[in-house]
Amino acid sequence: MRHIDVHKIADEARFNRFHGLVLFWCALIIIFDGYDLAVAGIALPSIMKQMGVDPTQAGFMVSSALFGMMFGAIFLGTIADRIGRRWAIVICIALFSLFTAAAGMATDPVTFSITRFLAGLGIGGVMPNVVAQMTEYSPRKLRSTLVTLMFSGYAVGGMLAAVLGKGLIESYGWQSVFLAAALPVVLIPFILKSLPESMPFLLRQGRHEELKAIVARLDPGLRPTASDGFALPSADKAHGAPVRHLFQDGRGFSTVMFWVAFFMCLFMVYALSSWLTKLMASAGYSLGSALTFVLTLNFGAMIGAVGGGWLADRFHIKWVLFSMYVLAAVSITLLGTPMPTEALFFVVGLAGASTIGTQIVTYAYAGQFYPVAIRSTGIGLASGVGRSGAILAPIVIGALVAMALPLQQNFVAIAIPAVIAAVAVAMINHGRSALKHPQAANTDSPAPPPARAAIGRN
């Protein structure tokens, strides 16, 4: 009787059509997620004008979705361990699609804030789940590249929101770009049918035939028989409270450093996503030109995500991430400096690459740092704590805008967290990551009986 280590199969597999299918669905989901998040910042000047709110009130309205994202990342980001990753993802899609569309029908700040909070639950919850899904099924040699390539869909969603915003808001009002967010709901049946379930969840549930089919698609040369058994390495099994395991085996300090990095990075991302349009408009640019800056920001994010993932697969991911945070501090500070328009567009692109792109690489690093059994929980909690920064960003920057400070001071305030994040990443103990203990995450020795399941057993 063979004992098949499912994660060793996934780690050593060659990229094939099955990996492409997982990448397609995860990237498409992130595109929808990125659109739903960016749409509020795109429409913010129009919303403020129609509802008659000042910058401080607008900051609280934008933060309502981010507050929802904090709860969504913590609760929906970890619920996959109990109901399965596929259903957790589908629940999140339904939440962020339907309630973003509902926000488009709001006529007052309170209703808008409530619907955006509910949408935020799905926006925040889906991120850790798709990162965990893509990390689990990616070959080890391509893992950072595939995760960051998938997450570049976040920037594509932001670009889509900017393009539609330029075409729809002036013609049909800001509501139109929110109503368009309901379209992903029609894809839910296809996602349930095509997206594979997490392998540890299938093993725990005794769904051996599904697991057998997935293993055969991961490695077409391997044909499991009824007498074979599936096993998880001991490092990939978590008993009791998964949160406790984030602080075991020397991971505690690094877990806190990940939380600091997520907090600071998400502060920068949502400060720019929420206020870049308004800041550029107040600097004298037209609405169309200000939206072009958002398009450039997200285009840079896509380049930064893919480039950062490529570098992380070839060099030390920790120091690649550290360098990206340093670049973020420099580029954001330069945004407030007078320069030719062409140079400004270049710097905005750099800011996108080193903030949104860096956020994506940070997710990739966290996904690889934790063993698979606590991966969704580790990413979910880091993302949830980070949402505190996302919540504060629109409020803090909104207060600064209301004070009518010089443009450069606003951007310096956004750049300071990049320095703090760089220090936090430098202090992560990479020696305690799953990357440094392949013998724990992938072992040829048979797993103990609790982790083993025969395929032919009913």
Coordinates of C-alpha atoms in Angstrom, one line a residue, residues 10-293:
A10 CA 1.7 19.5 -5.7
D11 CA 5.2 20.9 -4.9
E12 CA 6.9 18.8 -7.5
A13 CA 4.3 18.8 -10.3
R14 CA 5.0 20.4 -13.6
F15 CA 2.8 23.3 -14.7
N16 CA -0.1 22.0 -16.8
R17 CA -3.7 22.7 -17.8
F18 CA -5.0 22.0 -14.3
H19 CA -2.7 24.7 -12.8
G20 CA -3.8 27.0 -15.5
L21 CA -7.5 26.5 -14.6
V22 CA -6.8 27.3 -10.9
L23 CA -4.8 30.4 -11.9
F24 CA -7.6 31.5 -14.3
W25 CA -10.4 31.3 -11.7
C26 CA -8.4 32.8 -8.8
A27 CA -7.1 35.7 -11.0
L28 CA -10.7 36.4 -12.3
I29 CA -12.0 36.4 -8.7
I30 CA -9.3 38.9 -7.7
I31 CA -10.2 41.1 -10.7
F32 CA -13.7 41.3 -9.5
D33 CA -12.5 41.9 -5.9
G34 CA -10.1 44.7 -7.1
Y35 CA -12.9 46.4 -9.1
D36 CA -15.3 46.4 -6.2
L37 CA -12.7 47.9 -3.9
A38 CA -11.4 50.5 -6.3
V39 CA -14.8 51.7 -7.5
A40 CA -15.4 53.8 -4.3
G41 CA -12.2 55.8 -4.8
I42 CA -13.0 56.3 -8.5
A43 CA -16.4 57.7 -7.8
L44 CA -15.5 59.6 -4.6
P45 CA -15.5 63.1 -6.0
S46 CA -18.9 62.6 -7.6
I47 CA -20.3 61.0 -4.5
M48 CA -19.1 63.9 -2.3
K49 CA -20.7 66.4 -4.7
Q50 CA -24.1 64.6 -4.9
M51 CA -24.4 63.7 -1.2
G52 CA -22.9 67.0 0.0
V53 CA -20.3 65.5 2.3
D54 CA -16.9 67.0 3.3
P55 CA -13.6 65.1 3.1
T56 CA -13.7 63.9 6.7
Q57 CA -17.2 62.4 6.2
A58 CA -16.1 60.9 2.9
G59 CA -13.1 59.3 4.6
F60 CA -15.5 57.5 7.0
M61 CA -17.8 56.4 4.2
V62 CA -14.8 54.8 2.3
S63 CA -13.6 53.2 5.5
S64 CA -16.9 51.4 6.1
A65 CA -15.9 48.9 3.4
L66 CA -12.4 48.6 4.8
F67 CA -13.9 48.0 8.3
G68 CA -16.0 45.2 6.8
M69 CA -12.8 43.8 5.1
M70 CA -11.2 43.5 8.5
F71 CA -13.9 41.3 9.8
G72 CA -14.2 39.4 6.5
A73 CA -10.5 38.6 6.4
I74 CA -10.5 37.3 10.0
F75 CA -13.7 35.3 9.9
L76 CA -14.4 34.4 6.3
G77 CA -10.6 34.1 5.7
T78 CA -10.5 31.3 8.3
I79 CA -13.9 29.7 7.9
A80 CA -12.5 27.7 4.9
D81 CA -10.9 25.3 7.4
R82 CA -14.5 24.3 8.5
I83 CA -16.7 24.6 5.4
G84 CA -14.2 24.2 2.6
R85 CA -12.3 26.8 0.6
R86 CA -14.6 26.6 -2.4
W87 CA -17.8 27.5 -0.5
A88 CA -15.9 30.2 1.5
I89 CA -14.9 31.8 -1.8
V90 CA -18.4 31.6 -3.3
I91 CA -19.9 33.2 -0.2
C92 CA -17.4 36.1 -0.4
I93 CA -18.2 36.6 -4.1
A94 CA -21.9 36.9 -3.4
L95 CA -21.4 39.4 -0.6
F96 CA -19.1 41.8 -2.4
S97 CA -21.0 41.6 -5.7
L98 CA -24.5 42.1 -4.4
F99 CA -23.8 44.7 -1.8
T100 CA -21.5 46.8 -4.0
A101 CA -24.4 47.0 -6.4
A102 CA -26.7 47.9 -3.5
A103 CA -24.4 50.8 -2.6
G104 CA -25.0 52.2 -6.1
M105 CA -28.7 52.6 -5.1
A106 CA -27.9 54.4 -1.8
T107 CA -29.1 58.0 -1.6
D108 CA -27.5 59.0 1.8
P109 CA -24.2 58.5 3.5
V110 CA -25.5 56.1 6.1
T111 CA -27.1 53.6 3.7
F112 CA -24.0 53.8 1.5
S113 CA -21.8 53.0 4.5
I114 CA -23.8 50.1 5.6
T115 CA -23.9 48.4 2.2
R116 CA -20.2 49.1 1.7
F117 CA -19.5 47.5 5.1
L118 CA -21.4 44.3 4.0
A119 CA -19.6 44.3 0.7
G120 CA -16.3 44.7 2.6
L121 CA -16.9 41.4 4.4
G122 CA -16.7 39.6 1.0
I123 CA -13.8 41.7 -0.3
G124 CA -11.7 41.0 2.7
G125 CA -12.6 37.4 3.1
V126 CA -11.9 36.3 -0.5
M127 CA -8.3 37.4 -0.5
P128 CA -6.7 35.0 2.0
N129 CA -8.7 32.2 0.6
V130 CA -7.6 32.6 -3.0
V131 CA -4.0 33.2 -1.9
A132 CA -4.1 29.9 0.1
Q133 CA -5.8 28.1 -2.9
M134 CA -3.1 29.3 -5.4
T135 CA -0.3 28.6 -3.0
E136 CA -1.5 25.1 -2.3
Y137 CA -1.8 24.1 -6.0
S138 CA 1.3 25.9 -7.3
P139 CA 4.5 24.0 -8.1
R140 CA 7.2 25.0 -5.6
K141 CA 9.5 26.5 -8.2
L142 CA 6.8 28.7 -9.6
R143 CA 4.9 29.5 -6.4
S144 CA 5.8 33.2 -6.0
T145 CA 5.4 33.9 -9.7
L146 CA 1.9 32.2 -9.9
V147 CA 0.6 33.8 -6.7
T148 CA 1.7 37.3 -7.6
L149 CA 0.5 36.8 -11.2
M150 CA -2.9 35.8 -9.9
F151 CA -2.9 38.7 -7.5
S152 CA -2.1 41.1 -10.3
G153 CA -5.7 40.7 -11.1
Y154 CA -6.3 43.1 -8.2
A155 CA -4.6 45.8 -10.2
V156 CA -6.5 44.8 -13.4
G157 CA -9.7 45.3 -11.4
G158 CA -8.6 48.7 -10.4
M159 CA -7.7 49.6 -14.0
L160 CA -11.1 48.3 -15.1
A161 CA -12.8 50.5 -12.5
A162 CA -10.8 53.6 -13.7
V163 CA -11.6 52.9 -17.4
L164 CA -15.3 52.3 -16.8
G165 CA -15.4 55.3 -14.4
K166 CA -14.1 57.6 -17.2
G167 CA -16.7 56.3 -19.6
L168 CA -19.7 55.9 -17.3
I169 CA -19.7 58.4 -14.5
E170 CA -20.0 61.5 -16.6
S171 CA -22.7 59.9 -18.8
Y172 CA -24.7 57.8 -16.4
G173 CA -23.7 59.0 -12.9
W174 CA -21.5 57.3 -10.3
Q175 CA -24.2 54.7 -9.5
S176 CA -23.5 53.0 -12.9
V177 CA -20.1 51.7 -11.9
F178 CA -21.5 50.2 -8.7
L179 CA -24.4 48.5 -10.4
A180 CA -22.0 46.8 -12.8
A181 CA -20.4 45.0 -9.8
A182 CA -23.4 42.5 -9.6
L183 CA -22.3 40.7 -12.8
P184 CA -19.9 38.2 -11.1
V185 CA -22.8 36.5 -9.3
V186 CA -23.7 34.6 -12.5
L187 CA -20.3 32.9 -12.5
I188 CA -20.8 31.2 -9.1
P189 CA -22.2 27.9 -10.5
F190 CA -19.2 27.6 -12.8
I191 CA -16.8 28.3 -10.0
L192 CA -18.4 25.6 -7.8
K193 CA -18.0 23.1 -10.6
S194 CA -14.5 24.0 -11.9
L195 CA -12.5 25.2 -8.9
P196 CA -10.9 22.3 -6.9
E197 CA -11.4 22.0 -3.2
S198 CA -8.5 22.2 -0.8
M199 CA -6.8 18.8 -0.5
P200 CA -6.5 18.7 3.3
F201 CA -10.2 19.5 3.6
L202 CA -11.1 16.7 1.3
L203 CA -8.9 14.3 3.3
R204 CA -10.5 15.3 6.6
Q205 CA -14.0 14.9 5.0
G206 CA -13.2 11.5 3.7
R207 CA -13.9 12.6 0.1
H208 CA -11.3 10.3 -1.3
E209 CA -12.6 10.0 -4.9
E210 CA -12.4 13.8 -5.4
L211 CA -8.9 13.8 -3.9
K212 CA -7.9 10.9 -6.2
A213 CA -9.1 12.9 -9.3
I214 CA -7.2 16.0 -8.2
V215 CA -3.9 14.1 -7.7
A216 CA -4.3 12.5 -11.1
R217 CA -4.7 16.0 -12.6
L218 CA -1.7 17.4 -10.7
D219 CA 0.5 14.6 -11.9
P220 CA -1.0 12.8 -15.0
G221 CA 1.8 10.2 -14.7
L222 CA 0.5 9.1 -11.3
R223 CA -2.5 6.8 -11.2
P224 CA -3.7 6.2 -7.6
T225 CA -5.3 2.8 -7.0
A226 CA -7.9 1.7 -4.5
S227 CA -5.2 0.3 -2.3
D228 CA -3.2 3.5 -2.1
G229 CA -3.6 6.0 0.8
F230 CA -3.3 9.7 0.9
A231 CA -1.3 11.4 3.7
L232 CA -0.5 14.9 5.0
P233 CA 3.0 15.6 6.5
S234 CA 2.9 16.2 10.2
A235 CA 3.7 19.9 9.7
D236 CA 0.5 20.3 7.7
K237 CA -1.8 19.0 10.4
A238 CA -3.2 21.3 13.0
H239 CA -5.2 20.0 16.0
G240 CA -7.0 22.3 18.4
A241 CA -7.1 26.0 17.8
P242 CA -5.3 26.9 14.6
V243 CA -4.6 30.5 15.8
R244 CA -2.4 29.1 18.6
H245 CA -0.2 27.4 16.0
L246 CA 0.8 30.8 14.5
F247 CA 2.8 31.4 17.7
Q248 CA 4.4 28.0 18.0
D249 CA 7.7 26.6 16.6
G250 CA 9.4 30.0 16.8
R251 CA 6.9 31.7 14.6
G252 CA 5.4 34.1 17.2
F253 CA 7.7 37.2 16.7
S254 CA 7.6 36.8 12.9
T255 CA 3.8 36.5 13.0
V256 CA 3.6 39.9 14.7
M257 CA 6.1 41.4 12.2
F258 CA 3.8 40.2 9.4
W259 CA 0.9 41.9 11.1
V260 CA 2.9 45.2 11.2
A261 CA 3.9 44.9 7.6
F262 CA 0.3 44.2 6.5
F263 CA -0.9 47.1 8.6
M264 CA 1.5 49.6 7.1
C265 CA 1.3 48.3 3.5
L266 CA -2.5 48.4 3.5
F267 CA -2.5 51.9 5.0
M268 CA -0.5 53.0 2.0
V269 CA -2.6 51.1 -0.6
Y270 CA -5.9 52.4 0.6
A271 CA -4.7 55.9 1.2
L272 CA -3.7 56.1 -2.5
S273 CA -6.7 54.1 -3.7
S274 CA -9.1 56.3 -1.8
W275 CA -7.6 59.7 -2.2
L276 CA -5.3 59.8 -5.3
T277 CA -8.1 61.0 -7.5
K278 CA -9.2 63.7 -5.1
L279 CA -5.6 64.9 -4.4
M280 CA -4.8 65.1 -8.1
A281 CA -8.0 66.9 -8.8
S282 CA -7.3 69.4 -6.0
A283 CA -3.8 69.9 -7.5
G284 CA -5.5 71.2 -10.7
Y285 CA -5.9 68.2 -12.8
S286 CA -9.3 67.5 -14.5
L287 CA -11.4 64.5 -13.4
G288 CA -10.4 62.6 -16.5
S289 CA -6.7 63.3 -15.9
A290 CA -7.0 62.3 -12.2
L291 CA -8.6 59.0 -13.2
T292 CA -5.7 58.4 -15.6
F293 CA -3.4 58.6 -12.6

